[in-house]
Amino acid sequence: MGELELNKLTKVFDDGGNEIVAVDELDLTIKDGEFLVLVGPSGCGKSTTLRCIAGLERTSHGEIRLDGRDITDAKPKERDMAMVFQNYALYPHMTVEKNIGYGLKITTDLSKDEIARRVKSTAELLEISELLDNKPKELSGGQQQRVALGRAIIREPEVFLMDEPLSNLDAKLRTQMRTEIQELQQNMGVTTIYVTHDQTEAMTMGDRIAILNHGQLQQIGTPLQCYHQPDNRFVAGFIGSPSMDFFDTVHKSGRLIHDEFEYELSADTVSAIESASDRLTLGIRPEHIELTDGSEPNSISTVVNVVEPMGELTYAYVTIGDETYTISIDGETPIAAGEEIDIVFPEEKIHLFDDRSGRAIKNSTAGESEILTQPV
């Protein structure tokens, strides 16, 4: 078993008499065998949360429970967890073999032969058997990362904790290691909490993702739930690349009034938002904006400023009012800078957020079938 519960977890730092709330009453339950990703911008509290779970930071308030056992004040070595750090933290004077086996040597009474057997087995799993006699300085970044993973795996913990372990790798190697970590976790079935600021890692790796901002949990759900059904404007803007486009509007008599356009809503949408504030933010994903001939209702005329061909897709940047927005279109659709185009936001794919609280009032119906079939 490896179910982990965080109940009102709070961490406050004292900065010369000023209190900084790094984690603010965080409630999370990570199921046994689950791969949960903590994601958010720098300073949102994700690494502090991980360090509190590991016992490297003392909590200010709240409770941490592992399989029902309160471990809030337990020492790190008593928590049956293994942590993989951003900087690998390998011992430079030790060989790969000794780096991997060192934790077992100092924390268990296993025999040398048993430790050697486990090191060999772990190295084979990570495909680094030929590197056992090498020292860290002789290894590439990817190889060092595998050694750091091996040091955690060999302990056979109940929980893996990973703090931005791929951030020091180049893009190609990061993609490769991302896949390898997923396969390892799935094969071993160990509860894993993975911290990253990279939303691509969050979307592709996690069974569920927990999005933090200013120490507070914004949303937790499957990647597709958070992408297609964000709880608030922050989540909508943070998850997705390119980011969601936002337009500040006023709702009046079934129409959204923007400085540059008016958007007529259907009766169903008007009914759904009737109790909301009259100041609403319209959001739409760049890939959901459609090119039109200008004859459709709610079409908007604009001019293309910049075109970025990406191969399968092309990103076109347009100005509406004083703001620049992104449109994602098929890579085979011809489009050029300076071209006048008409665009439309399909109503079933728009999101509406309360302007003051940021709370989602209406979400897009796009992706509903994928959300229903995605494992939780």
CSV table of C-alpha atoms in Angstrom, one decimal:
chain,number,residue,atom,x,y,z
A,1,MET,CA,0.0,0.0,0.0
A,2,GLY,CA,1.1,3.6,-0.6
A,3,GLU,CA,-1.9,5.9,-0.2
A,4,LEU,CA,-0.9,9.4,0.9
A,5,GLU,CA,-3.2,12.0,2.5
A,6,LEU,CA,-2.5,15.7,3.0
A,7,ASN,CA,-5.0,17.3,5.4
A,8,LYS,CA,-4.9,21.1,5.6
A,9,LEU,CA,-1.1,21.0,5.0
A,10,THR,CA,0.3,24.5,5.6
A,11,LYS,CA,3.9,25.8,5.5
A,12,VAL,CA,4.7,29.3,6.6
A,13,PHE,CA,8.2,30.8,6.4
A,14,ASP,CA,9.4,33.7,8.5
A,15,ASP,CA,11.2,36.2,6.4
A,16,GLY,CA,12.6,38.7,8.9
A,17,GLY,CA,9.3,39.1,10.7
A,18,ASN,CA,7.1,38.8,7.6
A,19,GLU,CA,5.2,35.6,7.2
A,20,ILE,CA,5.3,34.0,3.8
A,21,VAL,CA,2.6,31.3,3.3
A,22,ALA,CA,4.2,28.8,0.9
A,23,VAL,CA,1.5,26.2,1.2
A,24,ASP,CA,-2.0,27.1,2.3
A,25,GLU,CA,-4.2,24.4,3.8
A,26,LEU,CA,-3.6,21.9,1.0
A,27,ASP,CA,-5.9,18.9,0.9
A,28,LEU,CA,-4.9,16.0,-1.3
A,29,THR,CA,-5.3,12.2,-1.4
A,30,ILE,CA,-2.9,10.4,-3.6
A,31,LYS,CA,-4.1,6.8,-4.3
A,32,ASP,CA,-2.0,3.7,-4.0
A,33,GLY,CA,0.0,3.3,-7.2
A,34,GLU,CA,-1.1,6.6,-8.6
A,35,PHE,CA,1.2,9.0,-10.6
A,36,LEU,CA,0.2,12.5,-9.4
A,37,VAL,CA,1.9,15.5,-10.9
A,38,LEU,CA,2.1,18.8,-8.9
A,39,VAL,CA,2.4,21.6,-11.4
A,40,GLY,CA,2.3,25.4,-11.2
A,41,PRO,CA,4.5,28.5,-11.8
A,42,SER,CA,7.7,29.2,-9.9
A,43,GLY,CA,7.0,30.0,-6.2
A,44,CYS,CA,3.6,28.3,-6.2
A,45,GLY,CA,4.5,25.9,-3.3
A,46,LYS,CA,4.9,22.6,-5.2
A,47,SER,CA,8.5,21.9,-4.2
A,48,THR,CA,7.8,23.0,-0.6
A,49,THR,CA,4.9,20.6,-0.5
A,50,LEU,CA,7.2,17.7,-1.7
A,51,ARG,CA,9.8,18.6,0.9
A,52,CYS,CA,7.1,18.6,3.6
A,53,ILE,CA,6.0,15.1,2.5
A,54,ALA,CA,9.6,13.9,2.5
A,55,GLY,CA,10.2,15.3,6.0
A,56,LEU,CA,12.9,17.8,4.8
A,57,GLU,CA,10.7,20.7,5.9
A,58,ARG,CA,8.6,20.8,9.1
A,59,THR,CA,5.0,21.6,8.5
A,60,SER,CA,3.5,24.6,10.2
A,61,HIS,CA,0.0,23.1,10.4
A,62,GLY,CA,-1.9,20.2,9.0
A,63,GLU,CA,-1.3,16.5,8.8
A,64,ILE,CA,0.4,14.0,6.5
A,65,ARG,CA,-0.8,10.3,6.6
A,66,LEU,CA,0.7,7.3,4.8
A,67,ASP,CA,-1.6,4.3,4.7
A,68,GLY,CA,-3.5,5.8,7.6
A,69,ARG,CA,-0.4,6.3,9.7
A,70,ASP,CA,0.3,9.9,10.9
A,71,ILE,CA,3.9,10.7,9.7
A,72,THR,CA,3.7,14.5,10.1
A,73,ASP,CA,6.5,14.6,12.6
A,74,ALA,CA,8.3,11.4,11.5
A,75,LYS,CA,12.0,11.6,10.5
A,76,PRO,CA,12.7,11.3,6.7
A,77,LYS,CA,14.2,7.8,7.2
A,78,GLU,CA,11.0,6.6,9.0
A,79,ARG,CA,8.7,7.6,6.1
A,80,ASP,CA,9.5,4.8,3.6
A,81,MET,CA,9.9,7.3,0.7
A,82,ALA,CA,12.6,7.8,-1.8
A,83,MET,CA,13.3,11.2,-3.4
A,84,VAL,CA,14.9,12.1,-6.8
A,85,PHE,CA,16.3,15.6,-6.8
A,86,GLN,CA,16.6,18.2,-9.6
A,87,ASN,CA,20.4,18.2,-9.3
A,88,TYR,CA,20.8,14.4,-9.0
A,89,ALA,CA,22.9,14.8,-5.8
A,90,LEU,CA,25.3,11.9,-6.7
A,91,TYR,CA,28.5,11.3,-4.7
A,92,PRO,CA,31.3,12.4,-7.0
A,93,HIS,CA,33.9,10.1,-5.4
A,94,MET,CA,31.8,7.0,-5.6
A,95,THR,CA,31.2,4.7,-8.6
A,96,VAL,CA,27.7,4.2,-10.0
A,97,GLU,CA,27.5,0.9,-8.2
A,98,LYS,CA,28.3,2.5,-4.8
A,99,ASN,CA,26.0,5.4,-5.5
A,100,ILE,CA,23.1,3.2,-6.2
A,101,GLY,CA,23.7,0.9,-3.2
A,102,TYR,CA,24.8,3.5,-0.6
A,103,GLY,CA,21.3,4.1,0.7
A,104,LEU,CA,20.8,0.4,1.5
A,105,LYS,CA,24.2,0.2,3.1
A,106,ILE,CA,23.6,2.9,5.7
A,107,THR,CA,19.9,2.3,6.4
A,108,THR,CA,19.6,-1.5,6.3
A,109,ASP,CA,21.4,-4.6,7.7
A,110,LEU,CA,21.3,-6.3,4.3
A,111,SER,CA,24.4,-8.3,3.4
A,112,LYS,CA,26.9,-7.1,0.9
A,113,ASP,CA,25.9,-9.9,-1.5
A,114,GLU,CA,22.2,-8.9,-1.3
A,115,ILE,CA,23.0,-5.3,-1.9
A,116,ALA,CA,25.2,-6.2,-4.8
A,117,ARG,CA,22.3,-8.4,-6.2
A,118,ARG,CA,19.9,-5.5,-5.9
A,119,VAL,CA,22.3,-3.1,-7.5
A,120,LYS,CA,22.8,-5.4,-10.4
A,121,SER,CA,19.0,-5.9,-10.9
A,122,THR,CA,18.4,-2.2,-10.7
A,123,ALA,CA,21.1,-1.4,-13.2
A,124,GLU,CA,19.7,-3.9,-15.6
A,125,LEU,CA,16.2,-2.4,-15.2
A,126,LEU,CA,17.6,1.0,-16.1
A,127,GLU,CA,20.0,-0.3,-18.8
A,128,ILE,CA,23.1,1.1,-17.1
A,129,SER,CA,24.9,-2.2,-16.2
A,130,GLU,CA,27.9,-1.3,-18.3
A,131,LEU,CA,28.4,1.9,-16.2
A,132,LEU,CA,28.6,0.4,-12.7
A,133,ASP,CA,32.4,1.1,-12.5
A,134,ASN,CA,32.2,4.7,-13.7
A,135,LYS,CA,32.0,7.8,-11.6
A,136,PRO,CA,29.4,10.6,-12.1
A,137,LYS,CA,31.8,12.9,-13.9
A,138,GLU,CA,32.2,10.3,-16.7
A,139,LEU,CA,28.4,10.1,-17.3
A,140,SER,CA,26.1,12.2,-19.5
A,141,GLY,CA,23.2,14.0,-18.0
A,142,GLY,CA,20.7,11.2,-18.9
A,143,GLN,CA,23.0,8.6,-17.4
A,144,GLN,CA,23.3,10.6,-14.2
A,145,GLN,CA,19.5,10.8,-14.1
A,146,ARG,CA,19.2,7.1,-14.4
A,147,VAL,CA,21.7,6.6,-11.5
A,148,ALA,CA,19.6,8.9,-9.4
A,149,LEU,CA,16.5,7.0,-10.3
A,150,GLY,CA,18.3,3.7,-9.5
A,151,ARG,CA,19.2,5.0,-6.0
A,152,ALA,CA,15.5,5.6,-5.3
A,153,ILE,CA,14.2,2.4,-7.0
A,154,ILE,CA,16.6,0.1,-5.1
A,155,ARG,CA,15.0,1.0,-1.8
A,156,GLU,CA,11.6,-0.3,-2.9
A,157,PRO,CA,9.8,2.5,-1.1
A,158,GLU,CA,6.1,3.0,-0.7
A,159,VAL,CA,6.3,6.4,-2.3
A,160,PHE,CA,8.6,8.0,-5.0
A,161,LEU,CA,9.0,11.8,-4.7
A,162,MET,CA,10.5,13.5,-7.8
A,163,ASP,CA,11.4,17.2,-7.8
A,164,GLU,CA,11.8,18.5,-11.4
A,165,PRO,CA,14.1,15.6,-12.2
A,166,LEU,CA,14.3,16.3,-16.0
A,167,SER,CA,14.8,20.1,-15.9
A,168,ASN,CA,18.6,19.8,-16.5
A,169,LEU,CA,18.3,17.7,-19.7
A,170,ASP,CA,18.0,18.9,-23.3
A,171,ALA,CA,14.6,18.7,-25.0
A,172,LYS,CA,15.1,15.4,-26.8
A,173,LEU,CA,16.5,13.6,-23.8
A,174,ARG,CA,13.8,15.0,-21.6
A,175,THR,CA,11.2,13.5,-23.8
A,176,GLN,CA,13.0,10.1,-23.8
A,177,MET,CA,13.4,10.1,-20.0
A,178,ARG,CA,9.8,11.2,-19.5
A,179,THR,CA,8.6,8.0,-21.3
A,180,GLU,CA,11.1,5.9,-19.4
A,181,ILE,CA,9.9,7.2,-16.0
A,182,GLN,CA,6.3,6.5,-16.9
A,183,GLU,CA,7.1,3.0,-18.0
A,184,LEU,CA,9.1,2.4,-14.8
A,185,GLN,CA,6.3,3.7,-12.6
A,186,GLN,CA,3.7,1.6,-14.4
A,187,ASN,CA,5.7,-1.5,-14.1
A,188,MET,CA,6.6,-1.0,-10.5
A,189,GLY,CA,3.2,0.3,-9.4
A,190,VAL,CA,4.7,2.6,-6.8
A,191,THR,CA,2.8,5.7,-5.7
A,192,THR,CA,4.6,8.7,-7.3
A,193,ILE,CA,4.4,12.4,-6.7
A,194,TYR,CA,6.2,14.4,-9.5
A,195,VAL,CA,6.8,18.1,-9.3
A,196,THR,CA,7.3,20.2,-12.4
A,197,HIS,CA,6.6,23.6,-13.8
A,198,ASP,CA,6.4,22.2,-17.3
A,199,GLN,CA,2.8,21.7,-18.3
A,200,THR,CA,3.8,19.3,-21.1
A,201,GLU,CA,5.3,16.9,-18.5
A,202,ALA,CA,2.1,17.3,-16.4
A,203,MET,CA,-0.3,16.6,-19.2
A,204,THR,CA,1.6,13.6,-20.6
A,205,MET,CA,2.8,11.9,-17.4
A,206,GLY,CA,0.2,12.2,-14.7
A,207,ASP,CA,-2.8,10.0,-14.0
A,208,ARG,CA,-4.0,13.2,-12.3
A,209,ILE,CA,-2.5,16.6,-12.0
A,210,ALA,CA,-2.8,19.1,-9.1
A,211,ILE,CA,-2.4,22.7,-10.2
A,212,LEU,CA,-1.1,25.1,-7.5
A,213,ASN,CA,-0.9,28.9,-7.4
A,214,HIS,CA,0.2,31.0,-4.4
A,215,GLY,CA,0.3,27.9,-2.3
A,216,GLN,CA,-3.3,27.1,-2.9
A,217,LEU,CA,-4.8,24.2,-4.9
A,218,GLN,CA,-6.6,25.5,-8.0
A,219,GLN,CA,-7.8,22.2,-9.4
A,220,ILE,CA,-7.1,18.4,-9.3
A,221,GLY,CA,-8.2,16.1,-12.1
A,222,THR,CA,-7.1,14.1,-15.0
A,223,PRO,CA,-5.1,16.0,-17.6
A,224,LEU,CA,-8.0,16.2,-20.0
A,225,GLN,CA,-10.4,17.3,-17.3
A,226,CYS,CA,-8.1,20.2,-16.4
A,227,TYR,CA,-7.6,21.1,-20.1
A,228,HIS,CA,-11.1,21.0,-21.3
A,229,GLN,CA,-13.0,21.8,-18.0
A,230,PRO,CA,-10.8,24.2,-16.0
A,231,ASP,CA,-12.3,25.3,-12.7
A,232,ASN,CA,-11.1,28.9,-13.1
A,233,ARG,CA,-9.3,31.3,-15.4
A,234,PHE,CA,-5.9,30.6,-13.8
A,235,VAL,CA,-6.1,26.9,-14.7
A,236,ALA,CA,-7.4,27.7,-18.2
A,237,GLY,CA,-4.5,30.0,-18.9
A,238,PHE,CA,-1.8,27.9,-17.3
A,239,ILE,CA,-2.7,24.5,-18.9
A,240,GLY,CA,-2.3,24.4,-22.6
A,241,SER,CA,0.3,25.6,-25.1
A,242,PRO,CA,-0.3,28.0,-26.7
A,243,SER,CA,-2.3,29.5,-23.9
A,244,MET,CA,-6.0,30.1,-24.0
A,245,ASP,CA,-7.1,33.4,-25.5
A,246,PHE,CA,-9.1,35.7,-23.2
A,247,PHE,CA,-11.5,38.6,-23.9
A,248,ASP,CA,-13.0,40.9,-21.3
A,249,THR,CA,-16.7,41.4,-22.0
A,250,VAL,CA,-19.9,42.7,-20.5
A,251,HIS,CA,-23.0,40.5,-20.7
A,252,LYS,CA,-26.1,42.5,-21.8
A,253,SER,CA,-29.4,41.2,-23.2
A,254,GLY,CA,-27.9,37.9,-24.4
A,255,ARG,CA,-24.8,39.5,-26.0
A,256,LEU,CA,-21.2,39.7,-24.9
A,257,ILE,CA,-20.0,43.2,-25.5
A,258,HIS,CA,-16.3,43.7,-26.2
A,259,ASP,CA,-14.6,46.9,-27.3
A,260,GLU,CA,-14.0,45.4,-30.8
A,261,PHE,CA,-17.0,43.1,-31.3
A,262,GLU,CA,-20.3,41.7,-30.0
A,263,TYR,CA,-21.0,38.0,-29.5
A,264,GLU,CA,-24.6,36.8,-29.5
A,265,LEU,CA,-25.3,33.9,-27.2
A,266,SER,CA,-27.8,31.1,-27.6
A,267,ALA,CA,-30.8,30.9,-25.3
A,268,ASP,CA,-29.2,27.8,-23.6
A,269,THR,CA,-26.0,29.7,-22.8
A,270,VAL,CA,-27.9,32.7,-21.5
A,271,SER,CA,-30.0,30.5,-19.2
A,272,ALA,CA,-26.8,28.8,-17.9
A,273,ILE,CA,-25.2,32.1,-17.0
A,274,GLU,CA,-28.3,34.0,-15.8
A,275,SER,CA,-27.1,34.1,-12.1
A,276,ALA,CA,-23.6,35.2,-13.0
A,277,SER,CA,-22.1,38.6,-12.9
A,278,ASP,CA,-22.6,40.8,-16.0
A,279,ARG,CA,-18.8,41.1,-16.4
A,280,LEU,CA,-17.5,37.9,-18.0
A,281,THR,CA,-14.2,36.8,-19.5
A,282,LEU,CA,-14.6,34.8,-22.8
A,283,GLY,CA,-11.9,32.2,-23.2
A,284,ILE,CA,-11.2,30.0,-26.2
A,285,ARG,CA,-8.4,27.7,-27.1
A,286,PRO,CA,-6.3,28.7,-30.1
A,287,GLU,CA,-7.1,25.4,-31.9
A,288,HIS,CA,-10.8,26.0,-31.5
A,289,ILE,CA,-10.8,29.3,-33.4
A,290,GLU,CA,-12.1,28.8,-36.9
A,291,LEU,CA,-11.4,30.7,-40.1
A,292,THR,CA,-14.6,31.8,-41.9
A,293,ASP,CA,-15.6,33.8,-44.9
A,294,GLY,CA,-17.2,36.6,-42.7
A,295,SER,CA,-20.8,35.6,-43.4
A,296,GLU,CA,-21.2,33.6,-40.2
A,297,PRO,CA,-22.8,35.1,-37.1
A,298,ASN,CA,-20.3,36.4,-34.5
A,299,SER,CA,-17.4,36.5,-37.1
A,300,ILE,CA,-14.6,38.9,-36.3
A,301,SER,CA,-12.3,40.6,-38.9
A,302,THR,CA,-8.6,41.0,-38.1
A,303,VAL,CA,-5.2,41.1,-39.7
A,304,VAL,CA,-2.4,38.5,-39.3
A,305,ASN,CA,0.7,40.0,-37.8
A,306,VAL,CA,3.1,37.0,-37.5
A,307,VAL,CA,3.0,33.5,-38.8
A,308,GLU,CA,4.9,30.6,-37.2
A,309,PRO,CA,4.9,27.4,-39.3
A,310,MET,CA,5.3,24.4,-36.9
A,311,GLY,CA,4.9,21.6,-39.5
A,312,GLU,CA,1.6,19.9,-38.7
A,313,LEU,CA,0.3,23.2,-37.3
A,314,THR,CA,0.7,26.9,-38.0
A,315,TYR,CA,0.4,29.6,-35.3
A,316,ALA,CA,-1.0,32.9,-36.5
A,317,TYR,CA,-0.8,35.9,-34.3
A,318,VAL,CA,-3.5,38.6,-34.7
A,319,THR,CA,-4.4,41.8,-32.9
A,320,ILE,CA,-7.9,42.5,-31.7
A,321,GLY,CA,-8.1,45.9,-29.9
A,322,ASP,CA,-4.8,46.4,-28.1
A,323,GLU,CA,-4.1,42.7,-27.4
A,324,THR,CA,-2.4,40.0,-29.4
A,325,TYR,CA,-4.1,36.6,-29.7
A,326,THR,CA,-3.0,33.2,-31.1
A,327,ILE,CA,-4.8,31.1,-33.7
A,328,SER,CA,-3.8,27.5,-34.3
A,329,ILE,CA,-4.6,26.2,-37.8
A,330,ASP,CA,-3.8,23.2,-40.0
A,331,GLY,CA,-0.2,23.4,-41.3
A,332,GLU,CA,-1.4,22.9,-44.8
A,333,THR,CA,-3.7,26.0,-44.7
A,334,PRO,CA,-2.1,28.9,-46.6
A,335,ILE,CA,-1.8,32.0,-44.5
A,336,ALA,CA,0.6,35.0,-44.6
A,337,ALA,CA,1.5,38.0,-42.5
A,338,GLY,CA,-0.5,41.1,-43.4
A,339,GLU,CA,-3.4,39.0,-44.6
A,340,GLU,CA,-6.9,40.1,-43.6
A,341,ILE,CA,-8.9,37.1,-42.2
A,342,ASP,CA,-12.3,36.5,-40.6
A,343,ILE,CA,-12.5,34.2,-37.5
A,344,VAL,CA,-15.3,32.8,-35.4
A,345,PHE,CA,-15.5,31.3,-31.9
A,346,PRO,CA,-17.8,28.3,-32.0
A,347,GLU,CA,-20.2,28.7,-29.1
A,348,GLU,CA,-19.9,25.1,-28.0
A,349,LYS,CA,-16.1,25.6,-27.6
A,350,ILE,CA,-16.0,28.9,-25.6
A,351,HIS,CA,-15.4,29.2,-21.9
A,352,LEU,CA,-16.9,31.9,-19.7
A,353,PHE,CA,-15.4,33.0,-16.4
A,354,ASP,CA,-16.5,35.5,-13.8
A,355,ASP,CA,-14.4,38.6,-14.2
A,356,ARG,CA,-14.0,39.2,-10.5
A,357,SER,CA,-13.5,35.7,-9.0
A,358,GLY,CA,-12.1,34.0,-12.1
A,359,ARG,CA,-14.5,31.1,-11.5
A,360,ALA,CA,-15.6,29.1,-14.5
A,361,ILE,CA,-19.3,29.8,-15.4
A,362,LYS,CA,-19.4,27.8,-18.6
A,363,ASN,CA,-16.9,25.3,-20.1
A,364,SER,CA,-16.4,24.1,-23.6
A,365,THR,CA,-18.0,20.8,-24.6
A,366,ALA,CA,-14.9,19.9,-26.6
A,367,GLY,CA,-13.2,16.8,-25.4
A,368,GLU,CA,-16.2,15.4,-23.4
A,369,SER,CA,-15.9,12.0,-25.0
A,370,GLU,CA,-12.1,11.8,-24.3
A,371,ILE,CA,-12.7,12.9,-20.7
A,372,LEU,CA,-15.2,10.1,-20.2
A,373,THR,CA,-12.8,7.4,-21.5
A,374,GLN,CA,-9.7,8.7,-19.8
A,375,PRO,CA,-8.7,6.4,-16.8
A,376,VAL,CA,-8.9,8.0,-13.4
